[in-house]
mmCIF file of C-alpha atoms in Angstrom:
data_model
loop_
_atom_site.group_PDB
_atom_site.id
_atom_site.type_symbol
_atom_site.label_atom_id
_atom_site.label_comp_id
_atom_site.label_asym_id
_atom_site.label_seq_id
_atom_site.Cartn_x
_atom_site.Cartn_y
_atom_site.Cartn_z
ATOM 1 C CA MET Y 1 -18.413 -5.393 2.792
ATOM 2 C CA SER Y 2 -15.682 -2.707 2.623
ATOM 3 C CA THR Y 3 -16.577 0.669 1.068
ATOM 4 C CA LEU Y 4 -13.861 2.869 -0.394
ATOM 5 C CA SER Y 5 -13.676 5.865 1.951
ATOM 6 C CA VAL Y 6 -11.810 9.166 2.307
ATOM 7 C CA ASN Y 7 -8.051 8.669 2.956
ATOM 8 C CA ASP Y 8 -8.161 5.062 1.761
ATOM 9 C CA ILE Y 9 -5.262 4.035 -0.479
ATOM 10 C CA ALA Y 10 -6.118 2.142 -3.663
ATOM 11 C CA GLN Y 11 -4.614 1.221 -7.010
ATOM 12 C CA PHE Y 12 -5.674 0.388 -10.543
ATOM 13 C CA PHE Y 13 -3.932 -0.756 -13.707
ATOM 14 C CA TYR Y 14 -3.994 1.080 -17.014
ATOM 15 C CA ALA Y 15 -1.779 0.571 -20.087
ATOM 16 C CA ASP Y 16 0.354 -1.969 -18.184
ATOM 17 C CA GLN Y 17 1.012 0.555 -15.417
ATOM 18 C CA ARG Y 18 0.031 0.370 -11.771
ATOM 19 C CA ILE Y 19 -1.334 3.733 -10.619
ATOM 20 C CA ASN Y 20 -1.568 4.406 -6.876
ATOM 21 C CA VAL Y 21 -4.243 6.817 -5.646
ATOM 22 C CA THR Y 22 -5.650 8.181 -2.387
ATOM 23 C CA VAL Y 23 -9.340 8.967 -1.930
ATOM 24 C CA LYS Y 24 -9.476 12.712 -1.135
ATOM 25 C CA PHE Y 25 -13.238 13.278 -1.348
ATOM 26 C CA ARG Y 26 -16.266 11.094 -1.870
ATOM 27 C CA LEU Y 27 -19.887 11.674 -2.769
ATOM 28 C CA LYS Y 28 -22.373 8.819 -2.854
ATOM 29 C CA GLU Y 29 -21.341 7.501 -6.282
ATOM 30 C CA GLN Y 30 -18.387 9.740 -7.131
ATOM 31 C CA VAL Y 31 -14.802 9.642 -5.853
ATOM 32 C CA TYR Y 32 -11.942 12.128 -6.172
ATOM 33 C CA LEU Y 33 -8.679 10.199 -6.435
ATOM 34 C CA GLU Y 34 -5.381 11.998 -5.855
ATOM 35 C CA ILE Y 35 -2.671 10.371 -7.989
ATOM 36 C CA GLN Y 36 0.324 9.277 -5.873
ATOM 37 C CA THR Y 37 2.342 7.718 -8.702
ATOM 38 C CA PRO Y 38 4.694 10.292 -10.332
ATOM 39 C CA VAL Y 39 2.838 11.572 -13.405
ATOM 40 C CA THR Y 40 5.916 12.282 -15.540
ATOM 41 C CA GLY Y 41 5.715 9.803 -18.423
ATOM 42 C CA LEU Y 42 2.585 8.240 -16.922
ATOM 43 C CA ARG Y 43 -0.268 7.344 -19.273
ATOM 44 C CA LEU Y 44 -3.569 8.249 -17.636
ATOM 45 C CA PRO Y 45 -7.001 6.947 -18.643
ATOM 46 C CA PRO Y 46 -9.131 9.416 -20.630
ATOM 47 C CA PRO Y 47 -12.769 10.170 -19.712
ATOM 48 C CA GLN Y 48 -15.237 7.294 -20.107
ATOM 49 C CA THR Y 49 -12.506 4.688 -19.454
ATOM 50 C CA PRO Y 50 -13.497 1.877 -17.049
ATOM 51 C CA ILE Y 51 -11.028 1.315 -14.213
ATOM 52 C CA PHE Y 52 -11.029 -1.324 -11.482
ATOM 53 C CA LEU Y 53 -9.960 0.121 -8.139
ATOM 54 C CA GLN Y 54 -8.384 -2.348 -5.707
ATOM 55 C CA TRP Y 55 -7.740 -1.856 -2.010
ATOM 56 C CA GLN Y 56 -7.251 -3.755 1.225
ATOM 57 C CA TRP Y 57 -9.480 -3.752 4.269
ATOM 58 C CA TYR Y 58 -8.039 -4.886 7.588
ATOM 59 C CA ALA Y 59 -10.680 -6.850 9.485
ATOM 60 C CA THR Y 60 -8.235 -7.123 12.388
ATOM 61 C CA GLN Y 61 -4.530 -6.362 12.740
ATOM 62 C CA TRP Y 62 -3.954 -9.975 11.679
ATOM 63 C CA TYR Y 63 -6.005 -10.345 8.532
ATOM 64 C CA ALA Y 64 -6.637 -8.326 5.384
ATOM 65 C CA THR Y 65 -9.181 -8.848 2.616
ATOM 66 C CA HIS Y 66 -8.753 -7.489 -0.917
ATOM 67 C CA TRP Y 67 -11.616 -5.600 -2.567
ATOM 68 C CA GLN Y 68 -12.328 -4.303 -6.046
ATOM 69 C CA GLN Y 69 -14.907 -1.947 -7.544
ATOM 70 C CA GLN Y 70 -15.362 -0.673 -11.063
ATOM 71 C CA GLY Y 71 -15.398 3.032 -11.789
ATOM 72 C CA ILE Y 72 -15.795 5.132 -14.937
ATOM 73 C CA VAL Y 73 -13.362 8.025 -15.350
ATOM 74 C CA GLU Y 74 -15.257 11.324 -15.600
ATOM 75 C CA ARG Y 75 -12.297 13.680 -15.832
ATOM 76 C CA VAL Y 76 -8.565 13.977 -15.170
ATOM 77 C CA ASP Y 77 -7.123 17.130 -13.570
ATOM 78 C CA LEU Y 78 -3.350 17.585 -13.949
ATOM 79 C CA GLY Y 79 -3.065 20.539 -11.565
ATOM 80 C CA PRO Y 80 -0.610 20.821 -8.644
ATOM 81 C CA SER Y 81 -2.314 17.795 -7.048
ATOM 82 C CA PRO Y 82 -3.157 15.504 -10.005
ATOM 83 C CA MET Y 83 -6.632 14.092 -9.595
ATOM 84 C CA ILE Y 84 -8.956 11.592 -11.264
ATOM 85 C CA VAL Y 85 -12.701 11.914 -10.754
ATOM 86 C CA ALA Y 86 -14.561 8.654 -11.249
ATOM 87 C CA ALA Y 87 -18.163 7.491 -10.998
ATOM 88 C CA MET Y 88 -18.335 4.220 -9.056
ATOM 89 C CA GLN Y 89 -20.361 1.347 -10.481
ATOM 90 C CA ASP Y 90 -22.195 -1.516 -8.756
ATOM 91 C CA GLN Y 91 -20.941 -2.707 -5.352
ATOM 92 C CA PRO Y 92 -17.435 -3.565 -4.065
ATOM 93 C CA GLN Y 93 -16.497 -7.207 -4.576
ATOM 94 C CA ALA Y 94 -14.067 -9.308 -2.568
ATOM 95 C CA VAL Y 95 -11.483 -10.386 -5.145
ATOM 96 C CA GLU Y 96 -9.403 -12.474 -2.789
ATOM 97 C CA ASN Y 97 -11.155 -14.276 0.037
ATOM 98 C CA ARG Y 98 -7.875 -15.733 1.270
ATOM 99 C CA ARG Y 99 -6.823 -13.933 4.425
ATOM 100 C CA THR Y 100 -3.129 -13.624 4.924
ATOM 101 C CA ARG Y 101 -1.505 -14.743 8.133
ATOM 102 C CA ARG Y 102 0.467 -12.110 10.002
ATOM 103 C CA TYR Y 103 3.546 -13.042 11.997
ATOM 104 C CA HIS Y 104 4.820 -11.352 15.156
ATOM 105 C CA LEU Y 105 8.410 -11.112 13.915
ATOM 106 C CA HIS Y 106 10.859 -8.407 14.982
ATOM 107 C CA ILE Y 107 13.073 -8.215 11.892
ATOM 108 C CA PRO Y 108 15.784 -5.497 11.904
ATOM 109 C CA MET Y 109 14.880 -2.879 9.309
ATOM 110 C CA LEU Y 110 16.701 0.069 7.700
ATOM 111 C CA ILE Y 111 14.946 2.860 5.785
ATOM 112 C CA PRO Y 112 17.376 4.943 3.629
ATOM 113 C CA GLN Y 113 16.694 8.692 3.626
ATOM 114 C CA GLY Y 114 17.913 11.707 1.706
ATOM 115 C CA PRO Y 115 18.868 12.231 -1.958
ATOM 116 C CA LEU Y 116 21.877 9.925 -1.715
ATOM 117 C CA LYS Y 117 20.257 7.487 0.749
ATOM 118 C CA TRP Y 118 23.190 7.879 3.143
ATOM 119 C CA ARG Y 119 21.088 8.557 6.230
ATOM 120 C CA LYS Y 120 19.115 5.555 7.484
ATOM 121 C CA ILE Y 121 16.288 5.123 9.957
ATOM 122 C CA THR Y 122 16.931 2.054 12.097
ATOM 123 C CA THR Y 123 13.872 0.194 13.355
ATOM 124 C CA GLU Y 124 12.333 -3.296 13.350
ATOM 125 C CA THR Y 125 9.087 -4.836 12.198
ATOM 126 C CA GLU Y 126 6.233 -5.253 14.658
ATOM 127 C CA ASP Y 127 4.427 -7.810 12.507
ATOM 128 C CA VAL Y 128 4.666 -8.946 8.877
ATOM 129 C CA SER Y 129 2.745 -10.860 6.216
ATOM 130 C CA VAL Y 130 3.231 -11.639 2.519
ATOM 131 C CA ASP Y 131 1.211 -8.467 1.805
ATOM 132 C CA GLY Y 132 2.659 -5.953 4.225
ATOM 133 C CA LEU Y 133 4.337 -5.055 7.476
ATOM 134 C CA ARG Y 134 4.073 -2.697 10.396
ATOM 135 C CA CYS Y 135 6.885 -0.826 12.136
ATOM 136 C CA GLN Y 136 7.530 2.246 14.265
ATOM 137 C CA VAL Y 137 9.454 5.216 12.876
ATOM 138 C CA PRO Y 138 10.635 8.531 14.388
ATOM 139 C CA MET Y 139 9.048 10.678 11.649
ATOM 140 C CA ALA Y 140 5.770 10.850 9.735
ATOM 141 C CA PHE Y 141 5.674 9.390 6.216
ATOM 142 C CA THR Y 142 3.028 10.585 3.750
ATOM 143 C CA GLU Y 143 0.312 8.027 3.075
ATOM 144 C CA GLY Y 144 0.399 6.697 -0.480
ATOM 145 C CA THR Y 145 4.127 7.256 -0.996
ATOM 146 C CA THR Y 146 6.610 4.487 -1.810
ATOM 147 C CA VAL Y 147 9.244 3.636 0.802
ATOM 148 C CA ASP Y 148 12.419 1.677 0.052
ATOM 149 C CA PHE Y 149 13.739 -0.403 2.941
ATOM 150 C CA ILE Y 150 16.173 -3.151 3.888
ATOM 151 C CA LEU Y 151 15.304 -6.208 5.993
ATOM 152 C CA GLU Y 152 18.026 -8.149 7.772
ATOM 153 C CA LEU Y 153 16.803 -11.733 7.716
ATOM 154 C CA PRO Y 154 18.753 -14.328 9.751
ATOM 155 C CA THR Y 155 20.476 -15.696 6.636
ATOM 156 C CA ARG Y 156 20.796 -12.631 4.385
ATOM 157 C CA THR Y 157 19.883 -8.982 3.809
ATOM 158 C CA ILE Y 158 17.152 -8.154 1.282
ATOM 159 C CA LYS Y 159 15.961 -4.910 -0.322
ATOM 160 C CA MET Y 160 12.247 -4.262 -0.792
ATOM 161 C CA ASN Y 161 9.739 -1.437 -1.036
ATOM 162 C CA GLY Y 162 6.133 -0.773 -0.208
ATOM 163 C CA THR Y 163 3.355 1.813 -0.199
ATOM 164 C CA VAL Y 164 2.485 3.648 3.029
ATOM 165 C CA LEU Y 165 -1.057 2.656 3.995
ATOM 166 C CA ARG Y 166 -1.077 4.737 7.159
ATOM 167 C CA CYS Y 167 1.387 6.520 9.434
ATOM 168 C CA ARG Y 168 -0.041 7.808 12.694
ATOM 169 C CA GLU Y 169 1.231 8.789 16.114
ATOM 170 C CA SER Y 170 1.789 5.779 18.342
ATOM 171 C CA GLY Y 171 1.375 5.681 22.091
ATOM 172 C CA GLN Y 172 5.079 6.445 22.534
ATOM 173 C CA PRO Y 173 6.376 10.048 22.331
ATOM 174 C CA GLY Y 174 8.179 10.846 19.094
ATOM 175 C CA LEU Y 175 7.224 7.602 17.352
ATOM 176 C CA PHE Y 176 4.782 6.891 14.532
ATOM 177 C CA ASP Y 177 3.101 3.577 13.761
ATOM 178 C CA MET Y 178 3.537 2.925 9.999
ATOM 179 C CA ALA Y 179 1.853 0.228 7.921
ATOM 180 C CA LEU Y 180 3.282 -0.652 4.499
ATOM 181 C CA ARG Y 181 1.689 -2.631 1.682
ATOM 182 C CA LEU Y 182 4.489 -4.549 -0.026
ATOM 183 C CA ASN Y 183 5.183 -4.245 -3.720
ATOM 184 C CA PRO Y 184 5.350 -7.882 -4.914
ATOM 185 C CA VAL Y 185 7.048 -6.971 -8.204
ATOM 186 C CA MET Y 186 10.487 -7.190 -6.643
ATOM 187 C CA GLY Y 187 11.941 -10.408 -8.000
ATOM 188 C CA ARG Y 188 14.233 -12.611 -5.989
ATOM 189 C CA ASP Y 189 14.325 -10.624 -2.730
ATOM 190 C CA TYR Y 190 10.543 -10.746 -2.394
ATOM 191 C CA GLN Y 191 10.576 -14.489 -3.075
ATOM 192 C CA LEU Y 192 13.227 -14.926 -0.378
ATOM 193 C CA PHE Y 193 11.032 -12.945 1.999
ATOM 194 C CA ARG Y 194 8.024 -15.169 1.249
ATOM 195 C CA ALA Y 195 10.141 -18.300 1.674
ATOM 196 C CA TYR Y 196 11.290 -17.003 5.084
ATOM 197 C CA LEU Y 197 7.684 -16.497 6.193
ATOM 198 C CA ASP Y 198 6.697 -19.938 4.902
ATOM 199 C CA SER Y 199 9.427 -21.452 7.080
ATOM 200 C CA GLN Y 200 7.905 -20.007 10.262
ATOM 201 C CA PRO Y 201 5.971 -22.378 12.547
#
């Protein structure tokens, strides 16, 4: 069983919105969730609202299992670091027992940077799955943030984005190992990406 721990990245849905959070502090039955989704125009759950937190747990670098646990919102703090405090209920439940295959594919990858996205980080994937990917980058990305990127598949170029699960120093000087959870609500490009993975032996 996977327990939601400090620095874990999770999400929940409220009012047809997906809200990304990071666990900043945890007591036995209480979690402090820092809101990573921009709060401007965001509808947040009021106290006493049930929410269902979802997260991934990587059993190995190859497989990930999805977990869910219900919480009850105790309060919402809209200070400089917006926070939701929730009381966790029951035990975490595996909501998807299917484990996704990861592929050792080195796909050329570009990560646009800057206000106008003119500067690009050039890298390649280390491994990929339908849920996420791993790559090495020359700078640290904040966990929980959304990263737009471009993948150069053999037949076409696609644009996607994902949430940073972790970004830590690798064994090579000046490089960071970054894991992204893909955002599946991306339409045709994501479907092309899945079709490419399905075509792999």
